[in-house]
PDB file of C-alpha atoms in Angstrom:
ATOM      1  CA  MET A  10     -51.829  -2.382  21.115  1.00 79.00           C
ATOM      2  CA  ASN A  11     -55.280  -2.912  22.801  1.00 82.00           C
ATOM      3  CA  ASN A  12     -54.293  -0.396  25.688  1.00 88.00           C
ATOM      4  CA  LYS A  13     -53.148   2.109  22.804  1.00 89.00           C
ATOM      5  CA  ILE A  14     -56.501   1.900  21.256  1.00 87.00           C
ATOM      6  CA  LEU A  15     -58.326   2.487  24.562  1.00 89.00           C
ATOM      7  CA  ASP A  16     -56.041   5.394  25.380  1.00 90.00           C
ATOM      8  CA  LEU A  17     -57.225   7.078  22.040  1.00 88.00           C
ATOM      9  CA  ASN A  18     -60.587   7.685  23.760  1.00 90.00           C
ATOM     10  CA  ILE A  19     -58.958   9.954  26.303  1.00 93.00           C
ATOM     11  CA  PRO A  20     -59.156  13.569  25.445  1.00 94.00           C
ATOM     12  CA  GLY A  21     -55.897  15.192  25.442  1.00 94.00           C
ATOM     13  CA  ARG A  22     -53.789  11.936  25.603  1.00 92.00           C
ATOM     14  CA  GLU A  23     -51.069  11.652  23.239  1.00 93.00           C
ATOM     15  CA  ILE A  24     -50.234   8.156  21.877  1.00 91.00           C
ATOM     16  CA  GLU A  25     -47.254   7.093  20.217  1.00 93.00           C
ATOM     17  CA  MET A  26     -47.709   4.470  17.540  1.00 92.00           C
ATOM     18  CA  SER A  27     -45.394   2.815  14.996  1.00 93.00           C
ATOM     19  CA  ARG A  28     -46.189   3.335  11.407  1.00 91.00           C
ATOM     20  CA  GLN A  29     -47.367  -0.347  11.106  1.00 93.00           C
ATOM     21  CA  GLU A  30     -49.665   0.215  14.088  1.00 92.00           C
ATOM     22  CA  ALA A  31     -51.171   3.415  12.432  1.00 90.00           C
ATOM     23  CA  GLU A  32     -51.609   1.672   9.218  1.00 89.00           C
ATOM     24  CA  GLU A  33     -53.566  -1.212  10.872  1.00 90.00           C
ATOM     25  CA  LEU A  34     -55.850   1.249  12.425  1.00 87.00           C
ATOM     26  CA  GLY A  35     -56.474   3.022   9.089  1.00 85.00           C
ATOM     27  CA  ALA A  36     -54.715   6.269   9.871  1.00 86.00           C
ATOM     28  CA  PHE A  37     -53.488   6.616   6.125  1.00 82.00           C
ATOM     29  CA  GLU A  38     -56.711   5.588   4.513  1.00 80.00           C
ATOM     30  CA  GLU A  39     -58.172   8.393   2.199  1.00 82.00           C
ATOM     31  CA  SER A  40     -61.938   8.106   2.628  1.00 83.00           C
ATOM     32  CA  ALA A  41     -63.110  11.725   1.459  1.00 87.00           C
ATOM     33  CA  LEU A  42     -65.090  12.133  -1.431  1.00 88.00           C
ATOM     34  CA  SER A  43     -63.228  13.674  -4.588  1.00 91.00           C
ATOM     35  CA  GLU A  44     -64.444  17.054  -5.700  1.00 91.00           C
ATOM     36  CA  THR A  45     -66.102  15.366  -8.910  1.00 90.00           C
ATOM     37  CA  ASP A  46     -68.181  13.050  -6.582  1.00 88.00           C
ATOM     38  CA  ALA A  47     -69.295  15.657  -4.279  1.00 87.00           C
ATOM     39  CA  ARG A  48     -70.689  17.811  -7.087  1.00 86.00           C
ATOM     40  CA  GLU A  49     -72.481  14.818  -8.499  1.00 86.00           C
ATOM     41  CA  ALA A  50     -73.873  14.059  -5.238  1.00 84.00           C
ATOM     42  CA  ILE A  51     -75.413  17.603  -5.082  1.00 85.00           C
ATOM     43  CA  ASP A  52     -76.710  17.530  -8.470  1.00 67.00           C
ATOM     44  CA  ILE A  53     -78.538  14.272  -7.846  1.00 64.00           C
ATOM     45  CA  GLU A  54     -80.133  15.826  -4.669  1.00 54.00           C
ATOM     46  CA  ASP A  55     -81.053  18.974  -6.498  1.00 50.00           C
ATOM     47  CA  GLU A  56     -82.893  16.922  -9.382  1.00 53.00           C
ATOM     48  CA  GLN A  57     -84.604  14.841  -6.802  1.00 57.00           C
ATOM     49  CA  ALA A  58     -85.856  17.710  -4.856  1.00 56.00           C
ATOM     50  CA  GLY A  59     -86.983  19.727  -8.034  1.00 57.00           C
ATOM     51  CA  GLY A  60     -84.290  22.128  -7.478  1.00 56.00           C
ATOM     52  CA  LEU A  61     -82.315  24.191 -10.133  1.00 56.00           C
ATOM     53  CA  THR A  62     -79.832  22.550 -12.330  1.00 58.00           C
ATOM     54  CA  ASP A  63     -76.264  23.938 -12.977  1.00 58.00           C
ATOM     55  CA  GLY A  64     -77.738  25.519 -16.169  1.00 61.00           C
ATOM     56  CA  GLN A  65     -80.475  27.412 -14.321  1.00 59.00           C
ATOM     57  CA  ARG A  66     -78.284  28.991 -11.581  1.00 54.00           C
TER      58      ARG A  66
END
């Protein structure tokens, strides 16, 4: 598996992995923000910067 990991850094190279190998590398982990979390992050930044709140837009 170490060779496969190194090969991932080569542009254009296609690497075949088993589902287990992919899971070990985190291929199926969802790390994106939810829409709600993203909106809350924007509101916090707007308030800290003295920007407009949702009611003022």
